Amino acid sequence: MSQQTTVIVQLREMILQGQLRPGERMPETELATRLGVSRTPIRQALPALAQEGLLVPAGKRGYAVRAFTLEQTLEALQLRALLEGVAARTLAARGVSDELLEALKQCLQEGDAIFAQRTLNKDAESRYAQMNERFHRLIIDAADSPLLASLIERCNIVPFTAPLSIAFSTSSKDRMFDLLFYAHGQHHNIVQAIEQRQPERAEFLFREHAHTQEQSQALHRAD
């Protein structure tokens, strides 16, 4: 895992755990000292976290932790699930290319390899989040609906809603492993429904899939 990725994971966890509070500024020098790195990976990580919706611009070139409520996050998750369900339904009804199926199945294989380790360390968490983001992005892009994609992006601006922003629990690792293992099983079922051209099932599975992320949020907030 690159230093930039490591810093992104560390800062994300600090925000999730409340070590960096809503509205708090993110000074590069202080963060670099705190994490024992140079300012370069911090400078690269902050825009990435802003893109996830965790930070907002503050001042000329700075960032601050975004303020949000649990209700806003859950509402955005539910809306995103409805919209992604429409994307999956569209693909299942229309049919997909062999190339897209291969890309989706590659995501499934990557997830299977992560869970074969039977543990979720920092590297595994990062790899799962990146795979999850790619899986969702493949389906959204393949639906080929700019309006649908833009609405999903608006939902993803709410912190902890985007597929990349998995809320990993620090005190309930076993429970978190089970939740994500189940979520990845849903990935398999979604691909199967799309491949077998089952529109209603594909849409339903995506809506159910969001419930798993809601559970991870609740588990994290109980830490």
PDB file of C-alpha atoms in Angstrom:
ATOM      1  CA  MET A   1       0.000   0.000   0.000  1.00  0.00           C
ATOM      2  CA  SER A   2       1.436   3.409  -0.988  1.00  0.00           C
ATOM      3  CA  GLN A   3       2.157   6.085   1.597  1.00  0.00           C
ATOM      4  CA  GLN A   4      -0.595   8.273   0.156  1.00  0.00           C
ATOM      5  CA  THR A   5      -3.135   5.443   0.494  1.00  0.00           C
ATOM      6  CA  THR A   6      -1.951   4.767   4.040  1.00  0.00           C
ATOM      7  CA  VAL A   7      -2.403   8.426   4.964  1.00  0.00           C
ATOM      8  CA  ILE A   8      -5.886   8.500   3.418  1.00  0.00           C
ATOM      9  CA  VAL A   9      -6.881   5.445   5.464  1.00  0.00           C
ATOM     10  CA  GLN A  10      -5.424   6.950   8.656  1.00  0.00           C
ATOM     11  CA  LEU A  11      -7.137  10.315   8.215  1.00  0.00           C
ATOM     12  CA  ARG A  12     -10.424   8.672   7.283  1.00  0.00           C
ATOM     13  CA  GLU A  13     -10.285   6.594  10.462  1.00  0.00           C
ATOM     14  CA  MET A  14      -9.464   9.688  12.542  1.00  0.00           C
ATOM     15  CA  ILE A  15     -12.563  11.401  11.149  1.00  0.00           C
ATOM     16  CA  LEU A  16     -14.737   8.316  11.638  1.00  0.00           C
ATOM     17  CA  GLN A  17     -13.524   7.904  15.221  1.00  0.00           C
ATOM     18  CA  GLY A  18     -14.131  11.557  16.065  1.00  0.00           C
ATOM     19  CA  GLN A  19     -10.436  12.359  16.588  1.00  0.00           C
ATOM     20  CA  LEU A  20     -10.932  15.044  13.943  1.00  0.00           C
ATOM     21  CA  ARG A  21     -14.238  16.705  14.719  1.00  0.00           C
ATOM     22  CA  PRO A  22     -16.806  18.356  12.389  1.00  0.00           C
ATOM     23  CA  GLY A  23     -15.687  21.872  11.494  1.00  0.00           C
ATOM     24  CA  GLU A  24     -12.084  21.262  12.566  1.00  0.00           C
ATOM     25  CA  ARG A  25      -9.436  22.613  10.180  1.00  0.00           C
ATOM     26  CA  MET A  26      -6.936  20.219   8.585  1.00  0.00           C
ATOM     27  CA  PRO A  27      -3.526  21.946   8.732  1.00  0.00           C
ATOM     28  CA  GLU A  28      -0.994  20.061   6.615  1.00  0.00           C
ATOM     29  CA  THR A  29       1.991  20.673   8.895  1.00  0.00           C
ATOM     30  CA  GLU A  30       0.243  19.533  12.074  1.00  0.00           C
ATOM     31  CA  LEU A  31      -1.209  16.462  10.411  1.00  0.00           C
ATOM     32  CA  ALA A  32       2.165  15.533   8.936  1.00  0.00           C
ATOM     33  CA  THR A  33       3.763  15.740  12.386  1.00  0.00           C
ATOM     34  CA  ARG A  34       0.912  13.786  13.932  1.00  0.00           C
ATOM     35  CA  LEU A  35       1.231  10.950  11.413  1.00  0.00           C
ATOM     36  CA  GLY A  36       5.011  11.070  11.141  1.00  0.00           C
ATOM     37  CA  VAL A  37       5.097  11.769   7.401  1.00  0.00           C
ATOM     38  CA  SER A  38       6.043  14.641   5.119  1.00  0.00           C
ATOM     39  CA  ARG A  39       3.501  17.220   3.967  1.00  0.00           C
ATOM     40  CA  THR A  40       3.370  15.740   0.441  1.00  0.00           C
ATOM     41  CA  PRO A  41       1.144  12.696   1.162  1.00  0.00           C
ATOM     42  CA  ILE A  42      -1.036  14.901   3.403  1.00  0.00           C
ATOM     43  CA  ARG A  43      -1.414  17.438   0.590  1.00  0.00           C
ATOM     44  CA  GLN A  44      -2.385  14.608  -1.790  1.00  0.00           C
ATOM     45  CA  ALA A  45      -4.764  12.938   0.671  1.00  0.00           C
ATOM     46  CA  LEU A  46      -6.878  15.971   1.570  1.00  0.00           C
ATOM     47  CA  PRO A  47      -8.452  16.501  -1.905  1.00  0.00           C
ATOM     48  CA  ALA A  48      -9.163  12.760  -2.094  1.00  0.00           C
ATOM     49  CA  LEU A  49     -11.009  12.890   1.228  1.00  0.00           C
ATOM     50  CA  ALA A  50     -12.870  15.996   0.066  1.00  0.00           C
ATOM     51  CA  GLN A  51     -13.968  14.063  -3.016  1.00  0.00           C
ATOM     52  CA  GLU A  52     -15.352  11.374  -0.717  1.00  0.00           C
ATOM     53  CA  GLY A  53     -17.355  14.078   1.040  1.00  0.00           C
ATOM     54  CA  LEU A  54     -15.487  13.916   4.337  1.00  0.00           C
ATOM     55  CA  LEU A  55     -13.888  17.365   4.012  1.00  0.00           C
ATOM     56  CA  VAL A  56     -15.017  20.736   2.698  1.00  0.00           C
ATOM     57  CA  PRO A  57     -12.929  23.651   1.400  1.00  0.00           C
ATOM     58  CA  ALA A  58     -11.929  26.119   4.117  1.00  0.00           C
ATOM     59  CA  GLY A  59      -9.990  29.285   3.380  1.00  0.00           C
ATOM     60  CA  LYS A  60      -7.978  29.747   0.204  1.00  0.00           C
ATOM     61  CA  ARG A  61      -6.413  26.286  -0.060  1.00  0.00           C
ATOM     62  CA  GLY A  62      -7.346  24.514   3.146  1.00  0.00           C
ATOM     63  CA  TYR A  63      -9.904  21.942   4.242  1.00  0.00           C
ATOM     64  CA  ALA A  64     -12.080  21.285   7.278  1.00  0.00           C
ATOM     65  CA  VAL A  65     -13.998  18.227   8.469  1.00  0.00           C
ATOM     66  CA  ARG A  66     -17.507  18.303   7.089  1.00  0.00           C
ATOM     67  CA  ALA A  67     -20.390  18.549   9.558  1.00  0.00           C
ATOM     68  CA  PHE A  68     -23.155  15.993   9.055  1.00  0.00           C
ATOM     69  CA  THR A  69     -25.835  14.032  10.890  1.00  0.00           C
ATOM     70  CA  LEU A  70     -26.546  10.308  10.979  1.00  0.00           C
ATOM     71  CA  GLU A  71     -29.980  10.994   9.489  1.00  0.00           C
ATOM     72  CA  GLN A  72     -28.412  12.721   6.481  1.00  0.00           C
ATOM     73  CA  THR A  73     -26.082   9.798   5.900  1.00  0.00           C
ATOM     74  CA  LEU A  74     -28.821   7.174   6.125  1.00  0.00           C
ATOM     75  CA  GLU A  75     -31.129   9.157   3.839  1.00  0.00           C
ATOM     76  CA  ALA A  76     -28.361   9.514   1.254  1.00  0.00           C
ATOM     77  CA  LEU A  77     -27.583   5.791   1.481  1.00  0.00           C
ATOM     78  CA  GLN A  78     -31.208   4.887   0.865  1.00  0.00           C
ATOM     79  CA  LEU A  79     -31.517   7.258  -2.081  1.00  0.00           C
ATOM     80  CA  ARG A  80     -28.256   6.004  -3.582  1.00  0.00           C
ATOM     81  CA  ALA A  81     -29.508   2.411  -3.277  1.00  0.00           C
ATOM     82  CA  LEU A  82     -32.700   3.290  -5.157  1.00  0.00           C
ATOM     83  CA  LEU A  83     -30.742   4.963  -7.947  1.00  0.00           C
ATOM     84  CA  GLU A  84     -28.138   2.211  -8.240  1.00  0.00           C
ATOM     85  CA  GLY A  85     -30.986  -0.295  -8.270  1.00  0.00           C
ATOM     86  CA  VAL A  86     -32.325   1.479 -11.341  1.00  0.00           C
ATOM     87  CA  ALA A  87     -28.879   1.213 -12.960  1.00  0.00           C
ATOM     88  CA  ALA A  88     -28.675  -2.524 -12.215  1.00  0.00           C
ATOM     89  CA  ARG A  89     -32.227  -3.043 -13.477  1.00  0.00           C
ATOM     90  CA  THR A  90     -31.369  -1.224 -16.707  1.00  0.00           C
ATOM     91  CA  LEU A  91     -28.334  -3.428 -17.320  1.00  0.00           C
ATOM     92  CA  ALA A  92     -30.172  -6.652 -16.553  1.00  0.00           C
ATOM     93  CA  ALA A  93     -33.015  -5.729 -18.886  1.00  0.00           C
ATOM     94  CA  ARG A  94     -30.761  -4.558 -21.694  1.00  0.00           C
ATOM     95  CA  GLY A  95     -28.019  -7.140 -21.408  1.00  0.00           C
ATOM     96  CA  VAL A  96     -24.318  -6.455 -20.914  1.00  0.00           C
ATOM     97  CA  SER A  97     -21.107  -7.052 -22.800  1.00  0.00           C
ATOM     98  CA  ASP A  98     -18.641  -9.823 -22.060  1.00  0.00           C
ATOM     99  CA  GLU A  99     -16.103  -7.124 -21.183  1.00  0.00           C
ATOM    100  CA  LEU A 100     -18.312  -5.662 -18.464  1.00  0.00           C
ATOM    101  CA  LEU A 101     -19.080  -9.083 -17.015  1.00  0.00           C
ATOM    102  CA  GLU A 102     -15.380  -9.867 -16.937  1.00  0.00           C
ATOM    103  CA  ALA A 103     -14.634  -6.587 -15.129  1.00  0.00           C
ATOM    104  CA  LEU A 104     -17.384  -7.247 -12.570  1.00  0.00           C
ATOM    105  CA  LYS A 105     -16.186 -10.797 -11.999  1.00  0.00           C
ATOM    106  CA  GLN A 106     -12.651  -9.506 -11.520  1.00  0.00           C
ATOM    107  CA  CYS A 107     -14.016  -7.411  -8.642  1.00  0.00           C
ATOM    108  CA  LEU A 108     -15.652 -10.535  -7.227  1.00  0.00           C
ATOM    109  CA  GLN A 109     -12.362 -12.420  -7.395  1.00  0.00           C
ATOM    110  CA  GLU A 110     -10.500  -9.591  -5.659  1.00  0.00           C
ATOM    111  CA  GLY A 111     -13.092  -9.558  -2.881  1.00  0.00           C
ATOM    112  CA  ASP A 112     -12.935 -13.340  -2.536  1.00  0.00           C
ATOM    113  CA  ALA A 113      -9.156 -13.130  -2.121  1.00  0.00           C
ATOM    114  CA  ILE A 114      -9.495 -10.479   0.598  1.00  0.00           C
ATOM    115  CA  PHE A 115     -11.965 -12.547   2.620  1.00  0.00           C
ATOM    116  CA  ALA A 116      -9.928 -15.716   2.169  1.00  0.00           C
ATOM    117  CA  GLN A 117      -7.456 -14.134   4.635  1.00  0.00           C
ATOM    118  CA  ARG A 118     -10.165 -14.283   7.331  1.00  0.00           C
ATOM    119  CA  THR A 119      -9.084 -10.944   8.775  1.00  0.00           C
ATOM    120  CA  LEU A 120      -9.422  -7.227   7.994  1.00  0.00           C
ATOM    121  CA  ASN A 121      -6.189  -5.342   8.543  1.00  0.00           C
ATOM    122  CA  LYS A 122      -5.599  -1.817   7.248  1.00  0.00           C
ATOM    123  CA  ASP A 123      -4.358  -3.036   3.881  1.00  0.00           C
ATOM    124  CA  ALA A 124      -7.355  -5.356   3.431  1.00  0.00           C
ATOM    125  CA  GLU A 125      -9.752  -2.564   4.416  1.00  0.00           C
ATOM    126  CA  SER A 126      -8.245  -0.245   1.814  1.00  0.00           C
ATOM    127  CA  ARG A 127      -8.292  -2.888  -0.922  1.00  0.00           C
ATOM    128  CA  TYR A 128     -11.899  -3.795  -0.162  1.00  0.00           C
ATOM    129  CA  ALA A 129     -13.010  -0.150  -0.252  1.00  0.00           C
ATOM    130  CA  GLN A 130     -11.279   0.413  -3.596  1.00  0.00           C
ATOM    131  CA  MET A 131     -12.767  -2.768  -5.057  1.00  0.00           C
ATOM    132  CA  ASN A 132     -16.211  -1.811  -3.769  1.00  0.00           C
ATOM    133  CA  GLU A 133     -15.976   1.636  -5.357  1.00  0.00           C
ATOM    134  CA  ARG A 134     -14.900   0.111  -8.684  1.00  0.00           C
ATOM    135  CA  PHE A 135     -17.734  -2.455  -8.609  1.00  0.00           C
ATOM    136  CA  HIS A 136     -20.380   0.217  -8.101  1.00  0.00           C
ATOM    137  CA  ARG A 137     -18.775   2.537 -10.646  1.00  0.00           C
ATOM    138  CA  LEU A 138     -18.761  -0.156 -13.354  1.00  0.00           C
ATOM    139  CA  ILE A 139     -22.517  -0.623 -13.002  1.00  0.00           C
ATOM    140  CA  ILE A 140     -23.307   3.093 -12.888  1.00  0.00           C
ATOM    141  CA  ASP A 141     -21.158   3.909 -15.907  1.00  0.00           C
ATOM    142  CA  ALA A 142     -22.508   0.980 -17.921  1.00  0.00           C
ATOM    143  CA  ALA A 143     -26.086   2.178 -17.388  1.00  0.00           C
ATOM    144  CA  ASP A 144     -25.057   5.123 -19.592  1.00  0.00           C
ATOM    145  CA  SER A 145     -27.393   7.654 -17.997  1.00  0.00           C
ATOM    146  CA  PRO A 146     -25.694  10.978 -17.232  1.00  0.00           C
ATOM    147  CA  LEU A 147     -28.684  12.156 -15.181  1.00  0.00           C
ATOM    148  CA  LEU A 148     -28.698   9.002 -13.063  1.00  0.00           C
ATOM    149  CA  ALA A 149     -24.934   9.224 -12.533  1.00  0.00           C
ATOM    150  CA  SER A 150     -25.142  12.880 -11.490  1.00  0.00           C
ATOM    151  CA  LEU A 151     -27.903  12.150  -8.960  1.00  0.00           C
ATOM    152  CA  ILE A 152     -25.832   9.338  -7.451  1.00  0.00           C
ATOM    153  CA  GLU A 153     -22.831  11.646  -7.198  1.00  0.00           C
ATOM    154  CA  ARG A 154     -24.953  14.180  -5.309  1.00  0.00           C
ATOM    155  CA  CYS A 155     -25.826  11.467  -2.792  1.00  0.00           C
ATOM    156  CA  ASN A 156     -22.158  10.509  -2.470  1.00  0.00           C
ATOM    157  CA  ILE A 157     -21.252  14.023  -1.355  1.00  0.00           C
ATOM    158  CA  VAL A 158     -22.848  13.213   2.016  1.00  0.00           C
ATOM    159  CA  PRO A 159     -20.077  11.805   4.239  1.00  0.00           C
ATOM    160  CA  PHE A 160     -19.804   8.011   4.564  1.00  0.00           C
ATOM    161  CA  THR A 161     -22.250   7.411   1.726  1.00  0.00           C
ATOM    162  CA  ALA A 162     -19.928   6.721  -1.214  1.00  0.00           C
ATOM    163  CA  PRO A 163     -18.894   3.073  -1.779  1.00  0.00           C
ATOM    164  CA  LEU A 164     -15.275   4.027  -1.081  1.00  0.00           C
ATOM    165  CA  SER A 165     -16.186   5.334   2.385  1.00  0.00           C
ATOM    166  CA  ILE A 166     -16.711   2.100   4.270  1.00  0.00           C
ATOM    167  CA  ALA A 167     -17.137   2.750   8.010  1.00  0.00           C
ATOM    168  CA  PHE A 168     -14.830   0.165   9.554  1.00  0.00           C
ATOM    169  CA  SER A 169     -15.419  -0.641  13.211  1.00  0.00           C
ATOM    170  CA  THR A 170     -12.308  -0.712  15.398  1.00  0.00           C
ATOM    171  CA  SER A 171     -13.748  -2.622  18.364  1.00  0.00           C
ATOM    172  CA  SER A 172     -15.951  -5.147  16.509  1.00  0.00           C
ATOM    173  CA  LYS A 173     -13.635  -6.527  13.847  1.00  0.00           C
ATOM    174  CA  ASP A 174     -15.319  -9.943  13.743  1.00  0.00           C
ATOM    175  CA  ARG A 175     -18.772  -8.429  13.290  1.00  0.00           C
ATOM    176  CA  MET A 176     -17.460  -6.043  10.629  1.00  0.00           C
ATOM    177  CA  PHE A 177     -15.831  -8.955   8.805  1.00  0.00           C
ATOM    178  CA  ASP A 178     -19.152 -10.821   8.809  1.00  0.00           C
ATOM    179  CA  LEU A 179     -21.042  -7.768   7.522  1.00  0.00           C
ATOM    180  CA  LEU A 180     -18.664  -7.129   4.651  1.00  0.00           C
ATOM    181  CA  PHE A 181     -18.452 -10.834   3.822  1.00  0.00           C
ATOM    182  CA  TYR A 182     -22.247 -10.828   3.517  1.00  0.00           C
ATOM    183  CA  ALA A 183     -22.125  -7.622   1.431  1.00  0.00           C
ATOM    184  CA  HIS A 184     -19.649  -9.229  -0.938  1.00  0.00           C
ATOM    185  CA  GLY A 185     -21.971 -12.208  -1.257  1.00  0.00           C
ATOM    186  CA  GLN A 186     -24.566  -9.696  -2.411  1.00  0.00           C
ATOM    187  CA  HIS A 187     -22.064  -8.518  -5.042  1.00  0.00           C
ATOM    188  CA  HIS A 188     -22.000 -12.073  -6.378  1.00  0.00           C
ATOM    189  CA  ASN A 189     -25.810 -12.220  -6.455  1.00  0.00           C
ATOM    190  CA  ILE A 190     -26.072  -8.850  -8.197  1.00  0.00           C
ATOM    191  CA  VAL A 191     -23.693  -9.951 -10.959  1.00  0.00           C
ATOM    192  CA  GLN A 192     -25.618 -13.206 -11.329  1.00  0.00           C
ATOM    193  CA  ALA A 193     -28.927 -11.354 -11.656  1.00  0.00           C
ATOM    194  CA  ILE A 194     -27.468  -9.012 -14.281  1.00  0.00           C
ATOM    195  CA  GLU A 195     -25.880 -11.868 -16.211  1.00  0.00           C
ATOM    196  CA  GLN A 196     -29.101 -13.913 -16.136  1.00  0.00           C
ATOM    197  CA  ARG A 197     -31.119 -10.837 -17.152  1.00  0.00           C
ATOM    198  CA  GLN A 198     -33.311 -10.654 -14.058  1.00  0.00           C
ATOM    199  CA  PRO A 199     -34.144  -6.908 -13.775  1.00  0.00           C
ATOM    200  CA  GLU A 200     -36.434  -7.037 -10.724  1.00  0.00           C
ATOM    201  CA  ARG A 201     -34.025  -9.204  -8.752  1.00  0.00           C
ATOM    202  CA  ALA A 202     -31.022  -7.017  -9.629  1.00  0.00           C
ATOM    203  CA  GLU A 203     -32.877  -3.900  -8.454  1.00  0.00           C
ATOM    204  CA  PHE A 204     -34.052  -5.524  -5.220  1.00  0.00           C
ATOM    205  CA  LEU A 205     -30.558  -6.806  -4.403  1.00  0.00           C
ATOM    206  CA  PHE A 206     -29.094  -3.315  -4.688  1.00  0.00           C
ATOM    207  CA  ARG A 207     -31.681  -1.924  -2.301  1.00  0.00           C
ATOM    208  CA  GLU A 208     -30.909  -4.706   0.178  1.00  0.00           C
ATOM    209  CA  HIS A 209     -27.197  -4.101  -0.342  1.00  0.00           C
ATOM    210  CA  ALA A 210     -27.510  -0.586   1.105  1.00  0.00           C
ATOM    211  CA  HIS A 211     -28.924  -2.026   4.323  1.00  0.00           C
ATOM    212  CA  THR A 212     -25.583  -3.722   4.967  1.00  0.00           C
ATOM    213  CA  GLN A 213     -23.774  -0.389   4.769  1.00  0.00           C
ATOM    214  CA  GLU A 214     -26.344   1.084   7.173  1.00  0.00           C
ATOM    215  CA  GLN A 215     -25.484  -1.709   9.623  1.00  0.00           C
ATOM    216  CA  SER A 216     -21.766  -0.945   9.320  1.00  0.00           C
ATOM    217  CA  GLN A 217     -22.543   2.681  10.133  1.00  0.00           C
ATOM    218  CA  ALA A 218     -24.480   1.665  13.248  1.00  0.00           C
ATOM    219  CA  LEU A 219     -21.714  -0.689  14.318  1.00  0.00           C
ATOM    220  CA  HIS A 220     -19.071   1.987  13.872  1.00  0.00           C
ATOM    221  CA  ARG A 221     -21.047   4.547  15.870  1.00  0.00           C
ATOM    222  CA  ALA A 222     -21.310   2.054  18.715  1.00  0.00           C
ATOM    223  CA  ASP A 223     -17.480   1.999  19.047  1.00  0.00           C
TER     224      ASP A 223
END
